[in-house]
Coordinates of C-alpha atoms in Angstrom, one line a residue:
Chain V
X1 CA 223.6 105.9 22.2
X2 CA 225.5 107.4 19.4
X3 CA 222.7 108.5 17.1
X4 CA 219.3 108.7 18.8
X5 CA 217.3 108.8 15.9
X6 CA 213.7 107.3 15.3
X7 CA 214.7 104.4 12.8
X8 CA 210.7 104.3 11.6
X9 CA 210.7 107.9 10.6
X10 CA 214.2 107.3 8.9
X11 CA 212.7 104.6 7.1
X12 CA 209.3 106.4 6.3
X13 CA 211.1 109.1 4.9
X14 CA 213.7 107.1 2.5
X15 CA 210.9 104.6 1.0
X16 CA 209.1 107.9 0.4
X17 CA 211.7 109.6 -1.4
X18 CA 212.4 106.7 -3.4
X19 CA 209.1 106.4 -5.1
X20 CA 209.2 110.8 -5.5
X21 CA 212.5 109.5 -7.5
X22 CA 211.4 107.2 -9.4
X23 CA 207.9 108.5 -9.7
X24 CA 209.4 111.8 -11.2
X25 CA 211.7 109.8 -13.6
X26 CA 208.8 107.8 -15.1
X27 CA 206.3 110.3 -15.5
X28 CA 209.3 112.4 -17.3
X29 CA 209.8 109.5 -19.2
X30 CA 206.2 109.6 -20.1
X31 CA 206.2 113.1 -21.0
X32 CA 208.8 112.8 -23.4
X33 CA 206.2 110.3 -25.0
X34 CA 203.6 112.2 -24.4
X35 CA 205.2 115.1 -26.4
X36 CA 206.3 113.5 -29.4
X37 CA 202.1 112.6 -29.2
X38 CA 201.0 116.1 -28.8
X39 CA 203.7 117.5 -31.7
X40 CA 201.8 114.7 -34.2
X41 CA 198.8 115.3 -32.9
X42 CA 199.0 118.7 -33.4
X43 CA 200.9 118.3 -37.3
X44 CA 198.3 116.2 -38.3
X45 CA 201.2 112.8 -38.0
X46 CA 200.6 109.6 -35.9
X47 CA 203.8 110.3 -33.9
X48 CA 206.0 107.0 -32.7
X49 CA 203.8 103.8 -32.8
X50 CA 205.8 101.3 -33.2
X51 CA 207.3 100.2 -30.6
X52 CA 204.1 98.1 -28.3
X53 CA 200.9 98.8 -28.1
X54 CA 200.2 102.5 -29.2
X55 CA 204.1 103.1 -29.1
X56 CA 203.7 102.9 -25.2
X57 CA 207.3 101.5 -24.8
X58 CA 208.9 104.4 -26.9
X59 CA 210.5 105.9 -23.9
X60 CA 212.0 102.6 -23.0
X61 CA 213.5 102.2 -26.7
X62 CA 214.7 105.9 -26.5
X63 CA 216.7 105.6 -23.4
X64 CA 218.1 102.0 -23.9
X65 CA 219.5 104.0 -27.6
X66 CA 221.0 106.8 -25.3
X67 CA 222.7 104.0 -23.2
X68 CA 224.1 102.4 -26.2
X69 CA 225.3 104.7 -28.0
X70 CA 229.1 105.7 -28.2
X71 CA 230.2 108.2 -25.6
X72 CA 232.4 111.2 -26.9
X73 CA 234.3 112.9 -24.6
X74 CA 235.5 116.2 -26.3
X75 CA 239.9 116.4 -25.5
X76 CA 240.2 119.3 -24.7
X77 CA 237.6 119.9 -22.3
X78 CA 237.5 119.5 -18.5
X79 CA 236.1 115.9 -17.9
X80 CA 235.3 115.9 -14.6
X81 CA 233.3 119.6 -15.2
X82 CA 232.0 117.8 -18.3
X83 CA 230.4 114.9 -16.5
X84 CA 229.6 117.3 -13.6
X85 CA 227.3 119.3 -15.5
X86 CA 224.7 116.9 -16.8
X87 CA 224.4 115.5 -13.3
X88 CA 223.8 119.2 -11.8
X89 CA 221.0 119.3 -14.0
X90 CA 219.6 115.9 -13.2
X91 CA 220.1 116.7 -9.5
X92 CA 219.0 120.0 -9.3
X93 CA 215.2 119.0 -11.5
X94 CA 215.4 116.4 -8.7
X95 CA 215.6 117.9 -5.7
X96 CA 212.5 120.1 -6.2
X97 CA 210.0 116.7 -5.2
X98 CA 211.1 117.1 -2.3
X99 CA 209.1 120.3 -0.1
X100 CA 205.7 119.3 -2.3
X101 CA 203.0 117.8 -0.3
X102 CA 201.8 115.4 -2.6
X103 CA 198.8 114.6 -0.3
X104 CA 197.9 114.8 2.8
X105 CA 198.3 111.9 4.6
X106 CA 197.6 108.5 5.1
X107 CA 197.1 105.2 7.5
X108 CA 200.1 102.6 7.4
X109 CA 199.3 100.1 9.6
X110 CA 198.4 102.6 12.7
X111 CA 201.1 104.9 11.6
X112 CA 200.4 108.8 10.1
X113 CA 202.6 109.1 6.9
X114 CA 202.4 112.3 5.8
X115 CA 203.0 112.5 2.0
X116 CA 206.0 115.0 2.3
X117 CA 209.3 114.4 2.6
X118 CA 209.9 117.7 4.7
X119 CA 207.4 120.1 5.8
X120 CA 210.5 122.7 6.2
X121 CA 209.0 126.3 6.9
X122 CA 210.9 128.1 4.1
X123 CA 209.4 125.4 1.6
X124 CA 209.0 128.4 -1.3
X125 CA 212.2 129.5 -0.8
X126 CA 213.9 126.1 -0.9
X127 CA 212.1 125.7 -4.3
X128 CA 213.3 128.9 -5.2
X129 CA 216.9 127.9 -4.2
X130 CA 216.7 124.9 -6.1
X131 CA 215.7 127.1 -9.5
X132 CA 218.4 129.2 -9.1
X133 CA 221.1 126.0 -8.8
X134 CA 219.2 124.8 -12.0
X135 CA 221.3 127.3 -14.3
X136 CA 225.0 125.8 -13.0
X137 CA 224.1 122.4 -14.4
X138 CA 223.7 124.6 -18.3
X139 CA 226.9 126.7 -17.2
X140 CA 229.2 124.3 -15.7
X141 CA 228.3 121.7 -19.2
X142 CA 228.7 124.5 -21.6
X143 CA 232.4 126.2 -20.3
X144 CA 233.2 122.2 -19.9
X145 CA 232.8 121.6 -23.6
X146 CA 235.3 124.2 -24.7
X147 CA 233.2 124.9 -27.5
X148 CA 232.4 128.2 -28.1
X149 CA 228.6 127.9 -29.5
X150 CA 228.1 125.4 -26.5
X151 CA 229.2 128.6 -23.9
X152 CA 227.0 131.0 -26.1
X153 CA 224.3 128.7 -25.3
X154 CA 225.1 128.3 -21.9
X155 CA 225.7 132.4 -21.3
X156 CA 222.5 132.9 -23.2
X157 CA 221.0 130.1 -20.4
X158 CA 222.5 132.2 -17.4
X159 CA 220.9 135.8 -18.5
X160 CA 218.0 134.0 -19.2
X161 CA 217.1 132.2 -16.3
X162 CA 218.9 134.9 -14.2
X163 CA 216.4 137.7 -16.0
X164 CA 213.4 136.2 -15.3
X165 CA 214.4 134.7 -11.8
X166 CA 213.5 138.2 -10.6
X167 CA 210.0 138.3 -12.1
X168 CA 209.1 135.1 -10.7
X169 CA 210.8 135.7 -7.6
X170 CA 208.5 139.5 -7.7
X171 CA 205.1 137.6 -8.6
X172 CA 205.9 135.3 -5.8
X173 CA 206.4 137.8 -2.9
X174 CA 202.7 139.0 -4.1
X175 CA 201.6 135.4 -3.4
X176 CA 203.1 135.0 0.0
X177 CA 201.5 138.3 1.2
X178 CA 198.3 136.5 0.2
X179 CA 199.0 133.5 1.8
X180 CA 200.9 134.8 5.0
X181 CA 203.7 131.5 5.0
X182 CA 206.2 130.1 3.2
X183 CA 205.1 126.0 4.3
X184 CA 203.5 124.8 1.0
X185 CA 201.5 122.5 3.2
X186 CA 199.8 125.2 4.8
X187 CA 199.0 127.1 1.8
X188 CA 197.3 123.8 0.4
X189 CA 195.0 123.8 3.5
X190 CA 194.6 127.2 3.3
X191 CA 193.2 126.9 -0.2
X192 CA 191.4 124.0 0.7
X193 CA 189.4 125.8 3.1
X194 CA 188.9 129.1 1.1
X195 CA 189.6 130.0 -2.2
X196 CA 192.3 128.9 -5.2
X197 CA 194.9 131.2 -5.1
X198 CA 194.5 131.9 -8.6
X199 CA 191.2 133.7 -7.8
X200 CA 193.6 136.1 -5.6
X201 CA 196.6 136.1 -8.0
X202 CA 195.2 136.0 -11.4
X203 CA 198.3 138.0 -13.1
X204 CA 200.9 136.6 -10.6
X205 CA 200.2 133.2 -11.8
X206 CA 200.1 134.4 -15.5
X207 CA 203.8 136.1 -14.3
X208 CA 205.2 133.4 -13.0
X209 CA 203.9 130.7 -15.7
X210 CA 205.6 132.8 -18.2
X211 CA 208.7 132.6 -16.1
X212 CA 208.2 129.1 -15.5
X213 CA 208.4 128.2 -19.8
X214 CA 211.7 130.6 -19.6
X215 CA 213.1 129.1 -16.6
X216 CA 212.2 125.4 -18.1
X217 CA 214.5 126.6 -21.7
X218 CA 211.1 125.7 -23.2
X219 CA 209.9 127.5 -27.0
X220 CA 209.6 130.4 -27.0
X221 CA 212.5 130.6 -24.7
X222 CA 214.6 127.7 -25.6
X223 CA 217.3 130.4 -27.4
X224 CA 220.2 128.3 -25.4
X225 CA 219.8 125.4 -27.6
X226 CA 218.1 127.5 -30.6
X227 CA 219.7 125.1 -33.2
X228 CA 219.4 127.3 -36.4
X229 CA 222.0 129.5 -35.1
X230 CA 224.0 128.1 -32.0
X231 CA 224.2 124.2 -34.1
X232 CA 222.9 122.5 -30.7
X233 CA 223.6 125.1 -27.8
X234 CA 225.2 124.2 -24.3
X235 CA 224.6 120.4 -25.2
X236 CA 226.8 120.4 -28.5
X237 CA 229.1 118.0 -27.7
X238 CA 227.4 115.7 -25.8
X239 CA 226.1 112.5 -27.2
X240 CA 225.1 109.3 -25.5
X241 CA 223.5 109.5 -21.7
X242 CA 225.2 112.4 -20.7
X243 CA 222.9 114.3 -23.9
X244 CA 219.8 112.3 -22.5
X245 CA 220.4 113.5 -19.2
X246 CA 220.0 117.0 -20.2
X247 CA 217.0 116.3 -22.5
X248 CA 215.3 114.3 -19.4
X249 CA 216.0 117.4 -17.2
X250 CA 214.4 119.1 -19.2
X251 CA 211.4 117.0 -18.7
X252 CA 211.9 116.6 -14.8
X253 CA 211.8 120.6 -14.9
X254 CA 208.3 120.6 -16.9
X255 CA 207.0 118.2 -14.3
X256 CA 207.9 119.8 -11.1
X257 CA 207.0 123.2 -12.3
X258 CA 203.5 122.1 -13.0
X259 CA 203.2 120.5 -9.5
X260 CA 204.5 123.6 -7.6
X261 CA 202.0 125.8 -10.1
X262 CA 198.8 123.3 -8.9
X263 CA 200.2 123.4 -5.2
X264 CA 200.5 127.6 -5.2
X265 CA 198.1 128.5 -7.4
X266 CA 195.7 125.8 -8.3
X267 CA 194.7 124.3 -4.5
X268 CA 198.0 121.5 -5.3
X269 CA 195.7 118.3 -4.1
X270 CA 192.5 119.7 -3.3
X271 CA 189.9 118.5 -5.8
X272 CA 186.7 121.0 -5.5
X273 CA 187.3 124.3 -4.4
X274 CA 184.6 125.6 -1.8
X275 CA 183.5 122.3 -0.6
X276 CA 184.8 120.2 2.2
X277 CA 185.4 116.8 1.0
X278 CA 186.0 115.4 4.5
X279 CA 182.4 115.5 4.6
X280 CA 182.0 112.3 2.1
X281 CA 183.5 110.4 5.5
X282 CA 186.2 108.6 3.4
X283 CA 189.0 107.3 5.3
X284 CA 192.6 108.8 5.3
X285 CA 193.8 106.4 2.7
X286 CA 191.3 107.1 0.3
X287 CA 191.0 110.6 0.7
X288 CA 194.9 110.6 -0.5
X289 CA 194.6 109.0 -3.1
X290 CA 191.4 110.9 -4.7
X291 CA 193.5 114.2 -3.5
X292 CA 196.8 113.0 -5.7
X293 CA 194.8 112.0 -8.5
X294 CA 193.8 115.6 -8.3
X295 CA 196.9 116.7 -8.1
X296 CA 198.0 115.2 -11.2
X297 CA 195.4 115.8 -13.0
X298 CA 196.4 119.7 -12.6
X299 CA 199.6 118.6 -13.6
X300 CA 198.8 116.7 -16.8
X301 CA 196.9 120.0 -17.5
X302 CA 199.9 122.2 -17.0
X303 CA 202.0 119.7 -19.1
X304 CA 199.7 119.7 -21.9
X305 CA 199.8 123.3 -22.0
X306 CA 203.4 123.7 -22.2
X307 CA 203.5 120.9 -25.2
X308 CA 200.4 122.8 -26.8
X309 CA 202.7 126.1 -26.4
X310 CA 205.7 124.4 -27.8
X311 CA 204.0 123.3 -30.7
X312 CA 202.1 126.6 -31.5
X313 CA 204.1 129.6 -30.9
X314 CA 207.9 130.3 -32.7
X315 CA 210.8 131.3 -30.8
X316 CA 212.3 134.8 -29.3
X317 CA 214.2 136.8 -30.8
X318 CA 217.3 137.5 -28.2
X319 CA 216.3 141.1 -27.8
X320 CA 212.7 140.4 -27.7
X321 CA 213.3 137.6 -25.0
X322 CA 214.8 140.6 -22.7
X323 CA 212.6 143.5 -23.9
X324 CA 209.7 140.9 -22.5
X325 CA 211.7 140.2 -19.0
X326 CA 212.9 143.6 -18.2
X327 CA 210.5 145.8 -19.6
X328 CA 207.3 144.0 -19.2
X329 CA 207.4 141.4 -16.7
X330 CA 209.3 142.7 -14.3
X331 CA 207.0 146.1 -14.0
X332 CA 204.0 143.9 -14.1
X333 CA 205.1 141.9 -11.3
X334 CA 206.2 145.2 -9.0
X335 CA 202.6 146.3 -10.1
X336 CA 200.9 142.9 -9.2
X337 CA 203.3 143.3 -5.7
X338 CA 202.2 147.3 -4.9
X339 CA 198.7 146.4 -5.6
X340 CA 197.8 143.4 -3.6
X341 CA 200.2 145.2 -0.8
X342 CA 197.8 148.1 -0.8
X343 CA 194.5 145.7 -1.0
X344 CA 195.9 144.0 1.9
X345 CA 196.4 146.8 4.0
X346 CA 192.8 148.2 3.3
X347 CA 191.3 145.1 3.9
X348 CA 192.9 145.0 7.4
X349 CA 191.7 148.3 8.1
X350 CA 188.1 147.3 6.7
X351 CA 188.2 149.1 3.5
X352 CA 188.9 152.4 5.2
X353 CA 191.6 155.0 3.9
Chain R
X1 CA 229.6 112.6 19.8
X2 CA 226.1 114.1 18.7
X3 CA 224.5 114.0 15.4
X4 CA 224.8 117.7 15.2
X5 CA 228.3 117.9 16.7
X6 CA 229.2 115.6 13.6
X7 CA 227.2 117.4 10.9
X8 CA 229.0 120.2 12.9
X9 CA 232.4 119.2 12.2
X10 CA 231.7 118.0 8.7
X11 CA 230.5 121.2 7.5
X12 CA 233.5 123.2 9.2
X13 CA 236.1 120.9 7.4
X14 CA 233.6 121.2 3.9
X15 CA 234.1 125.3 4.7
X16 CA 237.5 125.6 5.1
X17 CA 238.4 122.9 2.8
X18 CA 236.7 124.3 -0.4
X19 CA 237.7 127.7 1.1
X20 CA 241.3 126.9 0.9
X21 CA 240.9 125.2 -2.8
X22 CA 239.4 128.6 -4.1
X23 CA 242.9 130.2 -3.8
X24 CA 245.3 127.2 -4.6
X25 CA 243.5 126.0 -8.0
X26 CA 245.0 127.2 -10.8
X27 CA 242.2 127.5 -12.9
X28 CA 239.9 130.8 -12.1
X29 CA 236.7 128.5 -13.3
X30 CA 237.6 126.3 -10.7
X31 CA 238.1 128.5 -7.7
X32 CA 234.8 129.6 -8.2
X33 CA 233.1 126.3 -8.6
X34 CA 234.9 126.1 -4.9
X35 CA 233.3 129.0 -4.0
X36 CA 229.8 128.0 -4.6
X37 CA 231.0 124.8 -2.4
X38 CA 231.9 127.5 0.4
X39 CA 228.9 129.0 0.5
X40 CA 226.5 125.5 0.9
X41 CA 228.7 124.8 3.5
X42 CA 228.1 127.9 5.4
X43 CA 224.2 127.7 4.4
X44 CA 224.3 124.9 6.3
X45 CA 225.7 126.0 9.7
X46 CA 223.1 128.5 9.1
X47 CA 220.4 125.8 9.3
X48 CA 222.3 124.1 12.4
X49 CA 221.5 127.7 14.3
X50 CA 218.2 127.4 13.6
X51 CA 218.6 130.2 10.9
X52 CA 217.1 129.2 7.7
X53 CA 216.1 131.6 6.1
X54 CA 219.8 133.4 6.0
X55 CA 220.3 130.1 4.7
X56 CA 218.2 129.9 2.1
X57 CA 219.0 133.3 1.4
X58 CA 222.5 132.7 1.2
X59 CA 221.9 130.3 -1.3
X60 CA 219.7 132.4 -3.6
X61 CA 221.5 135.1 -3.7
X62 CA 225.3 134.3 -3.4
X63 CA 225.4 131.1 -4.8
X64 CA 222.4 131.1 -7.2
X65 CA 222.5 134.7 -8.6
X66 CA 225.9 136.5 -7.8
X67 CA 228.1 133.4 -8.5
X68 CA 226.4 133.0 -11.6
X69 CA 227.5 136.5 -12.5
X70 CA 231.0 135.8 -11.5
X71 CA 230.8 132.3 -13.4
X72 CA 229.6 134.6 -16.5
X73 CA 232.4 136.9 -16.4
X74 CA 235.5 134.8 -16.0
X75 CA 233.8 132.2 -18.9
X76 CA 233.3 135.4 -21.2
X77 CA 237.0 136.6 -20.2
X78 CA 238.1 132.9 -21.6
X79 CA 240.7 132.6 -17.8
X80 CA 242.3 128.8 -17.9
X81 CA 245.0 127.6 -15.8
X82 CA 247.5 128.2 -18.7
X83 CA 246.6 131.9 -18.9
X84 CA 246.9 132.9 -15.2
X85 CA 250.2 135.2 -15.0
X86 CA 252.5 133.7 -12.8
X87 CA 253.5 135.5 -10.1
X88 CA 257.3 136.6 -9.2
X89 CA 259.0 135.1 -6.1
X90 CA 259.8 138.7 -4.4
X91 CA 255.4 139.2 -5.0
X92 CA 254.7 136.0 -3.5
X93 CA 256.8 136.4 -0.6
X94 CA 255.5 139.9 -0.1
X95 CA 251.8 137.9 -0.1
X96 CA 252.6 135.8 2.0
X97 CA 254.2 138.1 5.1
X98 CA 251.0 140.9 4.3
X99 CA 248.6 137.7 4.8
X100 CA 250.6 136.4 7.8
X101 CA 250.6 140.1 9.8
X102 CA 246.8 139.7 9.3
X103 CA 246.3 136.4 10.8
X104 CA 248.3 137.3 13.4
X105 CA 245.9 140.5 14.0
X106 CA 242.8 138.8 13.7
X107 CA 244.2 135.6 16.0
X108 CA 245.1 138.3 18.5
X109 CA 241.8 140.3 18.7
X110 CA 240.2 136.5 18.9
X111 CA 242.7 135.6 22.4
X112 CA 241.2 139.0 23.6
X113 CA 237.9 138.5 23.3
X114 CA 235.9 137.5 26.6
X115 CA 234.3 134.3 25.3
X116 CA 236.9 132.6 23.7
X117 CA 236.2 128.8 23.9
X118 CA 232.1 129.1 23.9
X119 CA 230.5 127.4 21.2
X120 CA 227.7 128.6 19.2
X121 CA 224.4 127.1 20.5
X122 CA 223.3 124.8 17.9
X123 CA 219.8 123.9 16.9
X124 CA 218.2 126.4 19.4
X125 CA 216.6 130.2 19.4
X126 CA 213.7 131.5 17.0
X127 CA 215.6 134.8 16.2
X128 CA 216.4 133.1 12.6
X129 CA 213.0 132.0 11.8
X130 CA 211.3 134.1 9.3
X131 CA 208.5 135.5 11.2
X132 CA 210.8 136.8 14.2
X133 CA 213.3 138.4 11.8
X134 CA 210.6 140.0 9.5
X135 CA 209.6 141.3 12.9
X136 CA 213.1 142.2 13.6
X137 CA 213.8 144.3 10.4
X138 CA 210.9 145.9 10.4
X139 CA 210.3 147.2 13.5
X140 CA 213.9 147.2 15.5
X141 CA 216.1 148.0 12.7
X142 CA 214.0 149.6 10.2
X143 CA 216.3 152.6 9.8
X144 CA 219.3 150.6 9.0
X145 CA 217.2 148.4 7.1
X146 CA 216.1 151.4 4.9
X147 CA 219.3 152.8 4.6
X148 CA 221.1 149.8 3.0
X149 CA 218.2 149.7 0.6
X150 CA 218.8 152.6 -0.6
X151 CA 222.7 152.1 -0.9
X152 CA 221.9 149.3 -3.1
X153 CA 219.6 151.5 -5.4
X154 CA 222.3 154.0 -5.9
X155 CA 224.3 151.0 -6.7
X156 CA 222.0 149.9 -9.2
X157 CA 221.8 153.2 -10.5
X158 CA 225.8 153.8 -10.8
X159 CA 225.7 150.3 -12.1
X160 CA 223.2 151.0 -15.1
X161 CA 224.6 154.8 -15.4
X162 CA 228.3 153.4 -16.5
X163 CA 226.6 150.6 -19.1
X164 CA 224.7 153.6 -20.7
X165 CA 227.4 156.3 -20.9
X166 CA 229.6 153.8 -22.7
X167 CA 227.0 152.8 -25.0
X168 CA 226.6 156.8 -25.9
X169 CA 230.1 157.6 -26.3
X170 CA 230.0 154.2 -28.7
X171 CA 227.0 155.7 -30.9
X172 CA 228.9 158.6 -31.1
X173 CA 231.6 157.2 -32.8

């Protein structure tokens, strides 16, 4: 046989990344709403409500406008690095969905589908790889645009995500010394048998939320498309989808850094810490869905708080931006490292010198 | 043919493919977008030996973080196709003869080797896991390990030593 491969798991797998796909474009879609809420909420306005009930079809209206409208293609840029980049971003805020457990498993007709696409045992890492791709999609757009506020924006996007990259990678090593593996499957079960990693971590996860906002280009860190003195930033000359591309990754990013915050920090779909839940004798099925409902309701948390920030605090100055990565993060997070490095080691020696 | 002997050859052609596009396209921008191309390739053969996390590793680093840097530079120095110098004929011919004489060294030393038409085992050994090459670098080859760590800091150090100096002389002025 030419490729001996098991045709069900194929199958399991592709249905499964499907709906993380589409699951991930609609609840970005949602956000988008959701923030435009929050920002009228929060101004004292009523925000969009027009369009059905509550202006629940808002989203639908925005992107069938970005479709519509006409598509610019600048003539002296690059077009096929000018197309490439909005899909870099769209594919890089993708890929993420695809090392989080998103439950545990459950009972298809007398099959075990675990609710992962791949359990792969450098899962952190490959969510770390991912990140780092993330900036190319800014870069690659911005040079492509042959625009010279666009490539400010895009350079200021590199050294941004680039600087604190290294914090969050730093607050992270403190984490896996904690947790002992890299599978973020196992450290759900581990924090569903013990304690929330955040009781461990407390400043790691305050680290690498900060790094999260920058690495997202959210306010206060959205200096690549600070519009008061860069006109739009990297996405300048981009109109139509290609522009709502780079808004929605935008959104994707938000999304998927709130789920990997709940899955490392937060227990991802455990629902009460300290308490067994397998002890209510649900089945499989149910127990999934009560642990992603869990799950998301960390991550509507986490997205509300990154709206709420938006909304409250101004933006960065340049300097300030790298004053804050280099000089404070980054020492913080070596601290954070040295410091649970030299807990660990007593606590192996029971808590003699 | 094997699903790994085909995700074998794919990647070899995606490796040497991009790697040969990095030096023909005209446009600096473009040979490192190649580049980056190179480099998932090669990530990938990692992960057929079973290596991933000098995989994922490779990625992080070289493609996510030094790339970048190289991306940075040759967008700040504004290269394009129409202002790479061309190169005389006497300069190119010189390349090419230098290049060939190395080919024909390395080719050489590759005929002598002992194992010359073994393949790599794909898909098997644990030395590439994480836990046995922690293990590894930490115990077998700590000294080296050490040592290289500390080449990079005087790196770093050189590096950040240069940017200040310059920056004093500037003031100065």
């Amino acid at each position: 046989m030419l490729l001996a491969l098991d045709l069900a798991l194929i199958l399991e797998k592709l249905v499964l990344i499907v709906i993380v796909v589409m699951a991930s474009l609609v609840i970005a879609m949602y956000v988008t709403f959701a923030e435009r809420k929050v920002a009228a909420i929060l101004q004292d306005r009523r925000g969009p409500n027009r369009a059905g009930p509550f202006g629940i079809l808002q989203p639908v209206a925005d992107g069938l406008k970005l479709f519509f409208k006409e598509e610019i293609i600048p003539e002296f840029s690059s077009k096929f690095l000018f197309i490439l980049g909005p899909s870099m971003a769209m594919l890089t805020a993708i890929m993420t969905g695809a090392v989080v457990p998103w439950g545990d498993h459950i009972d298809f007709f007398g099959r075990t589908v675990s609710l992962q696409i791949a359990d792969v045992n450098v899962g952190i890492l490959y969510v770390f790889g991912v990140v780092s791709m993330g900036v190319y999609g800014i870069m690659i757009g911005s040079w492509a645009s042959n625009n010279k506020y666009s490539l400010l924006g895009g350079l200021r996007a590199a050294s941004q995500i680039i600087s604190y990259e290294l914090a969050m990678g730093i607050s992270l090593i403190a984490l896996l010394m904690v947790t002992g593996t890299l599978s973020l499957k196992e450290m759900v079960l581990q924090q569903q048998q013990g304690w929330w990693n955040f009781c461990y971590q407390p400043l790691g996860f305050l680290i690498f939320l900060i790094c999260a906002f920058a690495e997202c280009n959210r306010t206060p860190f959205d200096l690549p498309e600070a519009e008061n003195e860069l006109i739009g930033g990297y996405h300048t000359e981009y109109s139509s989808m290609k522009l709502g591309f780079y808004l929605f990754s935008e959104y994707i990013n938000m999304f998927v850094s709130s789920v990997i915050m709940s899955t490392l920090f937060f227990g991802g779909y455990d629902l009460i810490p300290f308490y067994d839940e397998s002890a209510w004798g649900l089945s499989a099925n149910w127990m999934a869905i009560i642990g992603l409902g869990a799950l998301m309701a960390k991550v509507v948390f986490f997205l509300f708080l990154f709206m709420w920030v938006r909304w409250t605090i101004p933006r960065f100055r340049y300097d300030q931006l790298m004053n804050l990565g280099w000089r404070i993060l980054i020492p913080l997070a070596l601290v954070n490292m040295l410091v649970t490095g030299a807990v660990i080691l007593l606590k192996q020696n029971n808590w003699h010198f | 043919m094997s699903i790994t002997e085909i995700l074998f050859w794919f990647l070899t052609a995606m490796a040497l493919g991009s790697a040969i596009m990095v030096i023909t396209s005209r446009s600096p921008v473009h040979s490192v977008l190649w580049l980056i191309v190179t480099f998932f390739a090669i990530s990938g053969h990692y992960i057929m030996m079973n290596a991933q996390f000098l995989a994922i590793v490779n990625i992080i680093v070289y493609a996510g973080a030094i790339m970048v840097l190289f991306l940075f530079v040759v967008m700040l120095m504004n290269l394009n196709a129409e202002s790479e110098p061309q190169k005389n004929r006497m300069l190119q011919f010189a390349g090419l003869l230098a290049g060939g004489c190395l080919f024909l060294v390395i080719l050489a030393s590759l005929m002598k080797a002992t194992e010359t038409s073994s393949m790599v085992q794909l898909g098997s050994g644990n030395e590439g896991l994480i836990k046995n090459l922690g293990k590894a670098l930490f115990n077998d080859y700590v000294i080296p390990f050490e040592i290289s760590s500390v080449l990079f800091l005087s790196a770093m150090i050189g590096a950040v030593l240069i940017g200040k100096k310059e920056k004093a002389e500037h003031d100065g002025n």
